[in-house]
Coordinates of C-alpha atoms in Angstrom, one line a residue:
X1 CA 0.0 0.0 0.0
X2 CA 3.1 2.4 -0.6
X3 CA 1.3 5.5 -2.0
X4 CA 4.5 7.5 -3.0
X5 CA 4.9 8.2 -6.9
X6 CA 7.1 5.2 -8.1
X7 CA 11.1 6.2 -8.3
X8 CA 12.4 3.0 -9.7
X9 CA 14.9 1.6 -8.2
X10 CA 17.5 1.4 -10.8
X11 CA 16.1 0.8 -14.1
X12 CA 13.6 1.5 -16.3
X13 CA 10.4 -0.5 -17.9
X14 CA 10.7 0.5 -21.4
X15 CA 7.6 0.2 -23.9
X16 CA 9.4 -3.2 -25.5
X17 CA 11.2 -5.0 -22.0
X18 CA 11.8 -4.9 -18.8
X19 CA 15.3 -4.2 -17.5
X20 CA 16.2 -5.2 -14.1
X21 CA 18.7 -3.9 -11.6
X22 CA 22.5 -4.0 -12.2
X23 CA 23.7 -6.1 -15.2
X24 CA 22.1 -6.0 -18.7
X25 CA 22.0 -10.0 -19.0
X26 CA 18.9 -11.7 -19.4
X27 CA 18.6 -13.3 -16.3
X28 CA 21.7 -14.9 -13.5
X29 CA 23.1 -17.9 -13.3
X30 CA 19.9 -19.7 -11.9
X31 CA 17.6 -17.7 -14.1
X32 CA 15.3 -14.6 -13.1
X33 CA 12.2 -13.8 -11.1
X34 CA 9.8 -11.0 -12.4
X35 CA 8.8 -8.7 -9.3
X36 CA 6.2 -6.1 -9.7
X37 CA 6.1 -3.7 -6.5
X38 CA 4.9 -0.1 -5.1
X39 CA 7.6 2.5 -5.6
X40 CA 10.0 2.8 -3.3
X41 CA 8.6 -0.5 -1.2
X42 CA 11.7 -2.3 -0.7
X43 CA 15.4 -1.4 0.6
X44 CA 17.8 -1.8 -2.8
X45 CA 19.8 -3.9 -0.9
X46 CA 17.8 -6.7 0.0
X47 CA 17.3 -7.5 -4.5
X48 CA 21.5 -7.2 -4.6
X49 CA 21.5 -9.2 -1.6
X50 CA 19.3 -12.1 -2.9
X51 CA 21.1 -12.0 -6.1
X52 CA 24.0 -12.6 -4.6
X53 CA 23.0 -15.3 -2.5
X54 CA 20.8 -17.3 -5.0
X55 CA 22.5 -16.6 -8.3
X56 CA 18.7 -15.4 -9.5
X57 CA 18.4 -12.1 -11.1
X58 CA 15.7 -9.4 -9.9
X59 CA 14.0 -8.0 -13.0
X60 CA 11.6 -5.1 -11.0
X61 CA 9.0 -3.3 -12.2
X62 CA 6.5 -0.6 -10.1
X63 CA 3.1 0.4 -9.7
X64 CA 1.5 3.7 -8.0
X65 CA -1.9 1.9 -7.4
X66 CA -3.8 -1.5 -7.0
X67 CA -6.0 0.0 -10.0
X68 CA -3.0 0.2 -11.9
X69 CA -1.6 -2.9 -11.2
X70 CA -4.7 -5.0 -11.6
X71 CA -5.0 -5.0 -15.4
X72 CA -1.5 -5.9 -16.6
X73 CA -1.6 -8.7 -14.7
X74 CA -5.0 -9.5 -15.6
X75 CA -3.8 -8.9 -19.5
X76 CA -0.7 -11.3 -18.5
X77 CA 1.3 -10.1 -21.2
X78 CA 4.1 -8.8 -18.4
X79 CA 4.2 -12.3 -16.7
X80 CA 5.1 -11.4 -13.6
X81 CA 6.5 -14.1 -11.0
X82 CA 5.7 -11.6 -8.3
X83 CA 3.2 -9.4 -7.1
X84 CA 2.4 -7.4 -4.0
X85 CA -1.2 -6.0 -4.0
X86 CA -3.4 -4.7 -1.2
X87 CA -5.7 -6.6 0.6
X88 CA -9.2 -6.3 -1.2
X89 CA -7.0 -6.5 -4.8
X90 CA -6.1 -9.6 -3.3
X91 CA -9.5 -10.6 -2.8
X92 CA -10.4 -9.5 -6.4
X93 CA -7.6 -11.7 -7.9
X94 CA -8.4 -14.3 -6.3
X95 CA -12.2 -14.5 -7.4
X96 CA -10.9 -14.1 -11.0
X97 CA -8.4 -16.8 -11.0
X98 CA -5.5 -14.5 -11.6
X99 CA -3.3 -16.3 -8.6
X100 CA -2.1 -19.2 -7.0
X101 CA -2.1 -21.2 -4.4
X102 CA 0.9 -21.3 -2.5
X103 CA 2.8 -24.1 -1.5
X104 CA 4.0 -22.7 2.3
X105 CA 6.6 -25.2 2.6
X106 CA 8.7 -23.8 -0.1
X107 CA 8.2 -20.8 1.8
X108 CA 9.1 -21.7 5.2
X109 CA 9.9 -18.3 6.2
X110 CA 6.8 -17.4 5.7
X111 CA 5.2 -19.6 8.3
X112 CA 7.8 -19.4 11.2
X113 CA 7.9 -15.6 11.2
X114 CA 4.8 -13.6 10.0
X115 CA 2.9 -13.4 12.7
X116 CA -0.6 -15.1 13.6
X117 CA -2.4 -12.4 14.1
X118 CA -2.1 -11.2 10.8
X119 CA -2.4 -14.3 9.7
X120 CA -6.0 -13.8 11.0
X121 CA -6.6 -10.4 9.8
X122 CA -5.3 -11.3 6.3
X123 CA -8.2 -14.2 6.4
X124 CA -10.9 -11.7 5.9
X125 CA -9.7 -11.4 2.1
X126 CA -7.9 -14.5 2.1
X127 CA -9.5 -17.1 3.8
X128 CA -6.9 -19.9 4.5
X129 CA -4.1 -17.9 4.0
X130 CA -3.9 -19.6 0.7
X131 CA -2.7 -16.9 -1.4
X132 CA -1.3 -14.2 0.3
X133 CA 2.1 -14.2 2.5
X134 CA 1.6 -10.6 4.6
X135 CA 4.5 -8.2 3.3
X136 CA 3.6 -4.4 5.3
X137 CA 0.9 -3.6 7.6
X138 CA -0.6 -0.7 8.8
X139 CA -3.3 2.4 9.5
X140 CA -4.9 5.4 8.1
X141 CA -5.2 8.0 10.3
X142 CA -5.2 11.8 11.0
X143 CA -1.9 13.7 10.9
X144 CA -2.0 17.3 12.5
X145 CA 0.4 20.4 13.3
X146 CA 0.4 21.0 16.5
X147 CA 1.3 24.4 16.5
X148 CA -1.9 24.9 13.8
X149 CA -4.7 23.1 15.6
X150 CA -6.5 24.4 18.9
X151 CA -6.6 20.5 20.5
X152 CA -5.3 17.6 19.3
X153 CA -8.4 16.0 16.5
X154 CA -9.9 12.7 17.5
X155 CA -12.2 12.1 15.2
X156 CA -12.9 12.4 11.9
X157 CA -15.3 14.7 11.7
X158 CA -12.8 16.8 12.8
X159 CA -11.6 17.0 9.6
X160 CA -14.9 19.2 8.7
X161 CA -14.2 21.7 11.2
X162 CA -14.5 25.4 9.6
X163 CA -11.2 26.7 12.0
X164 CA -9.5 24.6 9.1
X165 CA -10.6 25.6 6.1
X166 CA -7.7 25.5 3.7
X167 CA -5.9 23.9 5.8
X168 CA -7.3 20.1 5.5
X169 CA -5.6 17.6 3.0
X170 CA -7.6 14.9 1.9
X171 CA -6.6 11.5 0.2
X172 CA -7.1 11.9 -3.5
X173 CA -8.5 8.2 -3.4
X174 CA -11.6 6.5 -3.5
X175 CA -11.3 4.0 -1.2
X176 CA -9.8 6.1 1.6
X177 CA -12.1 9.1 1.1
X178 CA -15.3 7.7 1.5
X179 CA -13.8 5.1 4.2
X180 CA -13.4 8.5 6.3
X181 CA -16.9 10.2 5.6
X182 CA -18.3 6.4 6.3
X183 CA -16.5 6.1 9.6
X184 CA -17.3 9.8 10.4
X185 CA -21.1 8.7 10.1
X186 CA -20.7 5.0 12.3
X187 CA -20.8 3.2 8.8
X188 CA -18.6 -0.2 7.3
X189 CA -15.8 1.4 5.2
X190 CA -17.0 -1.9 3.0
X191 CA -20.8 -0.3 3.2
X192 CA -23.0 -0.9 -0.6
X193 CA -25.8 0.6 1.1
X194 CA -26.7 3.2 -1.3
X195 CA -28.4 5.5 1.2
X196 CA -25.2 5.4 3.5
X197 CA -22.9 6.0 0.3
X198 CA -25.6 9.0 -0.7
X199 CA -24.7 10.3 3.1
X200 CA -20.9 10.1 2.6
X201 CA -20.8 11.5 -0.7
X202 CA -22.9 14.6 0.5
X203 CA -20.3 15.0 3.6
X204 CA -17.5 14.8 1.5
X205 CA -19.2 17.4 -0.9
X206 CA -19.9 19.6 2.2
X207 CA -16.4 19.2 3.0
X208 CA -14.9 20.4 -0.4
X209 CA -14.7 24.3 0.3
X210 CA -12.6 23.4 3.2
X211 CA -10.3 21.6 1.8
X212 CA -6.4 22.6 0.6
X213 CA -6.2 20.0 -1.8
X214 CA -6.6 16.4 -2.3
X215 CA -3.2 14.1 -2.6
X216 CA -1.4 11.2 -2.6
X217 CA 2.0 11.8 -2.1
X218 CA 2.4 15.3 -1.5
X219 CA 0.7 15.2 1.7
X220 CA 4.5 14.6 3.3
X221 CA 6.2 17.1 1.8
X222 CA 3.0 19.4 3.0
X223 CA 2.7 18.7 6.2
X224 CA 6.8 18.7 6.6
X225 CA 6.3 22.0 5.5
X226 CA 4.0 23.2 7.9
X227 CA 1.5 24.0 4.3
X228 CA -1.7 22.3 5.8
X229 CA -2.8 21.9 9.6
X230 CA -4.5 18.6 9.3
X231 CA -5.1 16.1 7.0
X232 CA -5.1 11.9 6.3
X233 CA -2.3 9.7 6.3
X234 CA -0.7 6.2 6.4
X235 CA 0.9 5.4 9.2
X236 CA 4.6 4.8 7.7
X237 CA 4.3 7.5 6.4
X238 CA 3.4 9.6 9.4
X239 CA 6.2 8.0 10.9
X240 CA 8.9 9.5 8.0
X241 CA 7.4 13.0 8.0
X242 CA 7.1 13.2 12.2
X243 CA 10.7 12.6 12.0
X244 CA 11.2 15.0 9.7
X245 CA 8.9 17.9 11.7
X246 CA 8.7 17.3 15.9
X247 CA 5.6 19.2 15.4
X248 CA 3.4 16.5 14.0
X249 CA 1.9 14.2 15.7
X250 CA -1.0 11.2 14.3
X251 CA -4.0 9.4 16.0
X252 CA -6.3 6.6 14.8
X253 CA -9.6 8.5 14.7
X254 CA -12.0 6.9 17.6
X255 CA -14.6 6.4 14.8
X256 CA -12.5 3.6 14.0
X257 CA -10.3 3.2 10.3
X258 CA -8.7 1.0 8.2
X259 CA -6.4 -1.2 8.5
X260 CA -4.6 -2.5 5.6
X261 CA -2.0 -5.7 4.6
X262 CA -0.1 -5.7 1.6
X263 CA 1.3 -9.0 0.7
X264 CA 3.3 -11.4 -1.7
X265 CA 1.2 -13.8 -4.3
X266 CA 2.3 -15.8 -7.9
X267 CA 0.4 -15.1 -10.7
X268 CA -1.2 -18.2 -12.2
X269 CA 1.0 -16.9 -15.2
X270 CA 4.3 -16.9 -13.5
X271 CA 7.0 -18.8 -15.3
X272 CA 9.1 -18.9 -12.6
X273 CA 7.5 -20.1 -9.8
X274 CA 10.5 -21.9 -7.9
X275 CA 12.2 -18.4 -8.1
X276 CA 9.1 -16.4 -6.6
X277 CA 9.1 -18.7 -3.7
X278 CA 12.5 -18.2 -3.2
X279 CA 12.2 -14.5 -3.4
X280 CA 9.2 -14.6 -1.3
X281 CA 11.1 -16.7 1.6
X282 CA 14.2 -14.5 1.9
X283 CA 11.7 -11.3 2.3
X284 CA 10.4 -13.0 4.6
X285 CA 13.9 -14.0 6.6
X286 CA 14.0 -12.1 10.0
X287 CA 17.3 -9.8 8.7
X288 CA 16.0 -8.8 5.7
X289 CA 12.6 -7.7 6.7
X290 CA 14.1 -5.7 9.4
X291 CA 16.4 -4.1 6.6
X292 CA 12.7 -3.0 4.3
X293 CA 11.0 -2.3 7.7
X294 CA 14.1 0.4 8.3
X295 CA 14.4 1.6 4.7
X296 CA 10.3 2.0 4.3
X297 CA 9.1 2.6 7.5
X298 CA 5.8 0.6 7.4
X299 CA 4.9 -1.5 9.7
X300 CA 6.5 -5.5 9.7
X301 CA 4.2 -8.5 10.1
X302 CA 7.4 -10.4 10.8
X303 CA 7.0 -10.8 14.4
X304 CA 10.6 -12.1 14.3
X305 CA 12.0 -8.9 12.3
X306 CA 10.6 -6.6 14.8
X307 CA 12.4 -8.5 17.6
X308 CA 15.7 -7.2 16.1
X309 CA 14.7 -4.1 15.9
X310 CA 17.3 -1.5 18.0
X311 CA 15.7 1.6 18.6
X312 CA 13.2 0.6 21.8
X313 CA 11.1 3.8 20.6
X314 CA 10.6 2.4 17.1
X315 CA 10.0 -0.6 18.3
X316 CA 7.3 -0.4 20.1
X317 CA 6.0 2.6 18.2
X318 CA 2.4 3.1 18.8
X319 CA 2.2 4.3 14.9
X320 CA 4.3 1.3 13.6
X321 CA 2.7 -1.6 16.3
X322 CA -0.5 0.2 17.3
X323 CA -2.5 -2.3 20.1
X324 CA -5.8 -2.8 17.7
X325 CA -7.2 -4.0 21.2
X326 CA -7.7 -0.5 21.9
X327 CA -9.4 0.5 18.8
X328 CA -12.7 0.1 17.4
X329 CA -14.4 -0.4 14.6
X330 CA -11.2 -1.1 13.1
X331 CA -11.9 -2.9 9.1
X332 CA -9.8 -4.3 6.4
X333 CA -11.1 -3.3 3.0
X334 CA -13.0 -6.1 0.5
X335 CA -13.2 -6.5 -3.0
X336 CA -17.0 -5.8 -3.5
X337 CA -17.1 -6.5 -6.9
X338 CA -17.5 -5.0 -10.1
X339 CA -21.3 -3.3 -9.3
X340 CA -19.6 -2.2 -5.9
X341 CA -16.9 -0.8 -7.6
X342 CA -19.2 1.1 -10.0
X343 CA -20.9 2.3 -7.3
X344 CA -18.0 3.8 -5.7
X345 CA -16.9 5.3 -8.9
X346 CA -20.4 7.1 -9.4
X347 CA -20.4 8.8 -6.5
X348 CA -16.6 9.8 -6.2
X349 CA -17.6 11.2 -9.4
X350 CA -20.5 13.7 -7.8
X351 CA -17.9 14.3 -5.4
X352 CA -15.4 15.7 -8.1
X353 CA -17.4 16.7 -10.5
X354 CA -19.6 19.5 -7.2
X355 CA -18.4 22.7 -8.5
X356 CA -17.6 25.7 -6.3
X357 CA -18.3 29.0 -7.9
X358 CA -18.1 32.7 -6.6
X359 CA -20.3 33.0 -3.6
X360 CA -22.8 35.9 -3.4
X361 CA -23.9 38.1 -1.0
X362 CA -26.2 36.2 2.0
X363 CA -26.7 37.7 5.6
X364 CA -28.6 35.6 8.3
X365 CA -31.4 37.9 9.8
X366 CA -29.8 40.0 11.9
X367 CA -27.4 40.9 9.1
X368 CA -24.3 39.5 9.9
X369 CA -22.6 38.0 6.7
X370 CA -22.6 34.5 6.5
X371 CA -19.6 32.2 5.7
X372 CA -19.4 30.4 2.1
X373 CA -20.6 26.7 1.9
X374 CA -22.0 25.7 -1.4
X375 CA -22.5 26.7 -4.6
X376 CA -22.8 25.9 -8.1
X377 CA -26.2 25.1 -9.2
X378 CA -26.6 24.1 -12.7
X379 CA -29.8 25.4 -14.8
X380 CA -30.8 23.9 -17.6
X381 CA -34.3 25.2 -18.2
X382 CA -36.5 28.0 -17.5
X383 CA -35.8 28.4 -13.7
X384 CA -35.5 25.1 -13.2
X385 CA -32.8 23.7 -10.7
X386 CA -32.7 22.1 -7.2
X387 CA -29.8 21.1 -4.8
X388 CA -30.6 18.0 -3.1
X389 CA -30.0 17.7 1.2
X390 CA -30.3 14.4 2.6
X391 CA -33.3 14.6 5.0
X392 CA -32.1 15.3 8.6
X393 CA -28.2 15.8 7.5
X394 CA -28.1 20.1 7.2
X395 CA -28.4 22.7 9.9
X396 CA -30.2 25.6 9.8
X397 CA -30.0 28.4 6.9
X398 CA -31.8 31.7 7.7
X399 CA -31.8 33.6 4.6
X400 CA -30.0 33.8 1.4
X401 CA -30.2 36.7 -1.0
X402 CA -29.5 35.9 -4.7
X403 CA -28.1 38.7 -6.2
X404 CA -26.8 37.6 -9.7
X405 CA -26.4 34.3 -12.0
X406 CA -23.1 33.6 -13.9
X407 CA -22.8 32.0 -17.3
X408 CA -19.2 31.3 -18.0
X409 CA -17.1 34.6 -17.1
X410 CA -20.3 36.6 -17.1
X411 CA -22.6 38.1 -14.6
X412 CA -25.9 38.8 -15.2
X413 CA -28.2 40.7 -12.2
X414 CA -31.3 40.0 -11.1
X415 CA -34.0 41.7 -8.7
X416 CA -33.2 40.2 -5.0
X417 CA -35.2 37.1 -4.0
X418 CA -34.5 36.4 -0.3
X419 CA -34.6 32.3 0.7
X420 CA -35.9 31.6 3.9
X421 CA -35.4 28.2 5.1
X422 CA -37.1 26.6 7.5
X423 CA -35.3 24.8 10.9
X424 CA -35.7 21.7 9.2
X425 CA -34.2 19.9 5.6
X426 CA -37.2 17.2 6.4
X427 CA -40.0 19.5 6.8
X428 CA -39.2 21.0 3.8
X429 CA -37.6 24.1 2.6
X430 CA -40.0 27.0 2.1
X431 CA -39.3 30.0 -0.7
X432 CA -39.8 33.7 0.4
X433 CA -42.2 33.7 -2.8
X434 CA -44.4 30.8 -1.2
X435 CA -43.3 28.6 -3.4
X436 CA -43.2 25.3 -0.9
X437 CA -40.7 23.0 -2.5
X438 CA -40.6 19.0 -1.5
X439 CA -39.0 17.7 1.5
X440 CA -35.4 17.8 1.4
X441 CA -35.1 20.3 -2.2
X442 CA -34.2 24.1 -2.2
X443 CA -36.0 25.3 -4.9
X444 CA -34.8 28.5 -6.8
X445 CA -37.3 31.6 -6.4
X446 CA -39.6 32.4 -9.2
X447 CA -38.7 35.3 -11.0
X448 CA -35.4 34.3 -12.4
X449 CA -35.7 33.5 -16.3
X450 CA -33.3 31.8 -18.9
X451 CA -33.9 30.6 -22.1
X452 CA -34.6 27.3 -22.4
X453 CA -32.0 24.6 -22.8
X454 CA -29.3 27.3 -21.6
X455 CA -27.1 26.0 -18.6
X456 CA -25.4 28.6 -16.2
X457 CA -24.4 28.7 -12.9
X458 CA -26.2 30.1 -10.4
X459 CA -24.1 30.4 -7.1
X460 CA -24.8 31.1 -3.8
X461 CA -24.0 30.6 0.2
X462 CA -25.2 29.2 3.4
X463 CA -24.6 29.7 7.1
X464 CA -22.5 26.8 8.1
X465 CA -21.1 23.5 6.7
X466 CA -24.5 21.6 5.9
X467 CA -23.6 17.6 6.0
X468 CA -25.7 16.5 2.9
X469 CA -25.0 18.5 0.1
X470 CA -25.0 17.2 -3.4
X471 CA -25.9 18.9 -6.7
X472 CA -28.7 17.7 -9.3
X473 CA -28.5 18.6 -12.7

């Protein structure tokens, strides 16, 4: 689950071969293995020292994401020997035949010094253990300043807190994102429940003019930086970047999280399946898995690796080797097939797709100016156009005052129609004009007219950040 942006370790996968580390020659004096990896998810040394030892030579290619990985070796044109997905691509590979079972005695690392427990946890996506030999373990969790927060977060709705607008980094992921607006609302992070998905996806929408950016791997350099206050992170690499600034700090949200295994499997395609077993026994070898624990900084499974390790802090480094005990709600993610998938992808979609436009001018009743929440409402008839809020899931809006509609770089004005909204989304949201629209829609004020078939934006605010949002077009 390394999320940095691949740096290959010393060679290049051209558009006609793969090249592997060191010498040009087509494989070592016991042939090759074919390793396909994260960037920068393995200490150099450790393929130089298993060349050396085994006479096999390391031909290494990366990925930057299970979604990337997934269809080359479904396509198996690459024929990788070796392969080190997450645990719910794991899952996936293994309902569509792309793996196989392995043979744990040719591997006998594997079963003296991973440790049981993950063992278990694994079994959730590989039941048996048949597949999968744990490589790197570890959490998501919140990673703050603090000398930029008020008090240390400890949840995630925390990460929807207005004191930190523009100063919250979110995962630029699908899986993570709506894992944290399901946790935030007490839901699986493995939920197909549409209505629960609807509720995530309007959070995460609600969240959006709050947020700095969305990332993968720039979230280190960010929060090294002191750019952001607050944001979401793995746990290794919390533990790089707290090195790196004393002012960080991370916690495992008590809404519980995720927590994720990558591990080792052969392709069903793999032509050198003695060599990948080899390969995946020396990773797993005490020494060397304390060398890739020390060079990555993601948690070991290798109960026996961690034993060696020096530094007492490190060792028993509430990031690294977190207690779970202590946690709850903890989940690994599942492969919920291809409709689940799609059903992910439609609503990260709404999510990306929710525009923000220039807010207008809104005061509450007593004429204070509100703050900016949402805008962005798409017309695409005669006033026609609605912004749907989950019944129940917004606060209270007083009065808006629409002052202008924008097409493109242009403003048109129009006379000023107040909205007052009732206490309630599920009672229904009243229009200054008595226009009563249904439970749960804002509908625009009469009196603003485009020509039919026209689409412009028509933006405007609210008082605070209303959990729920989602535009309807």
């Amino acid at each position: 689950m390394k999320k940095f942006i691949a740096l290959l370790l010393c060679g290049i996968l051209t558009a006609t071969a793969l090249t592997g580390c060191g010498s040009s020659s087509a494989g070592g004096e016991n042939g090759e293995v074919i390793v396909y990896n994260w960037g920068e998810y393995i200490d150099p040394d450790t393929i130089t020292m298993f060349e050396k030892e085994t006479g096999i030579k390391v031909v290494y290619d990366e990925f930057e994401t299970n979604e990337i990985m997934y269809p080359k070796v479904e396509a198996g044109s690459s024929a990788y020997d070796v392969v080190c997905p997450s645990d719910y691509m794991v899952q996936k590979m293994i309902e569509n035949d792309l793996i196989q079972e392995l043979d744990y005695d040719k591997i006998p690392n594997a079963k003296e010094n991973i440790g049981a427990e993950y063992y278990e946890q694994a079994a959730a996506y590989d039941p048996g253990n048949k597949y999968c030999v744990p490589y790197c373990w570890g959490t998501v969790g919140i990673i703050y300043n603090k000398t930029l927060v008020d008090t240390p977060p400890t949840k995630w709705a925390d990460l929807w807190d207005e004191k930190y607008a523009d100063n919250i980094l979110m995962m630029d992921s699908i899986k993570d994102s709506f894992m944290v607006a399901l946790k935030k609302n007490g839901f699986s992070s493995n939920s197909l429940d549409e209505s629960e998905l609807q509720i995530a996806t309007d959070d995460l929408i609600a969240q959006k003019p709050l947020v700095q950016a969305y990332v993968v791997d720039q979230v280190r350099d960010k929060m090294i930086g002191g750019e952001a206050a607050i944001g979401v992170m793995f746990s290794g690499d919390a533990i790089y970047v707290i090195g790196e600034n004393p002012d960080l700090d991370y916690v495992i949200p008590e809404e519980g999280t995720n927590v994720w295994i990558d591990g080792w499997v052969i392709p069903k395609n793999a032509e050198h399946k003695e060599n990948a077993e080899k390969f995946i026994d020396f990773m797993c070898r005490p020494d060397v898995a304390l060398k890739n624990f020390e060079y990555i900084t993601y948690g070991t499974p290798n109960t026996a690796a961690r034993e060696l390790i020096e530094d007492e802090d490190l060792k028993n480094s509430p990031i690294a080797f977190p207690d779970l005990t202590q946690y709850n709600n903890l989940e690994t993610f599942l492969y919920l097939g291809e409709d689940g998938e799609e059903l992910y992808n439609k609503y990260w979609k709404e999510v990306m797709s929710f525009r923000q436009n220039k807010p207008l001018n809104c005061q509450d009743s007593s004429g204070a100016f509100l703050l900016p929440i949402f805008s962005g409402i798409l017309l695409t008839s005669t006033g026609l156009a609605s912004s749907v809020i989950s019944p129940g899931k917004c606060r209270i809006i007083h009065r808006c005052e629409i002052r202008e509609i924008r097409s493109g770089r242009s403003a048109v004005s129009v006379s000023t129609a107040s909205l007052v909204f009732q206490t309630t989304c599920a009672a229904g949201i009243r229009a200054a004009t008595g226009t009563t629209a249904s439970a749960g829609v804002i509908g625009i004020p009469t009196g603003i007219v485009v020509s039919a078939g026209t689409a412009i934006a028509v933006s405007y605010t609210a008082t605070a950040v209303a959990t729920g949002i989602s535009t309807t077009k």
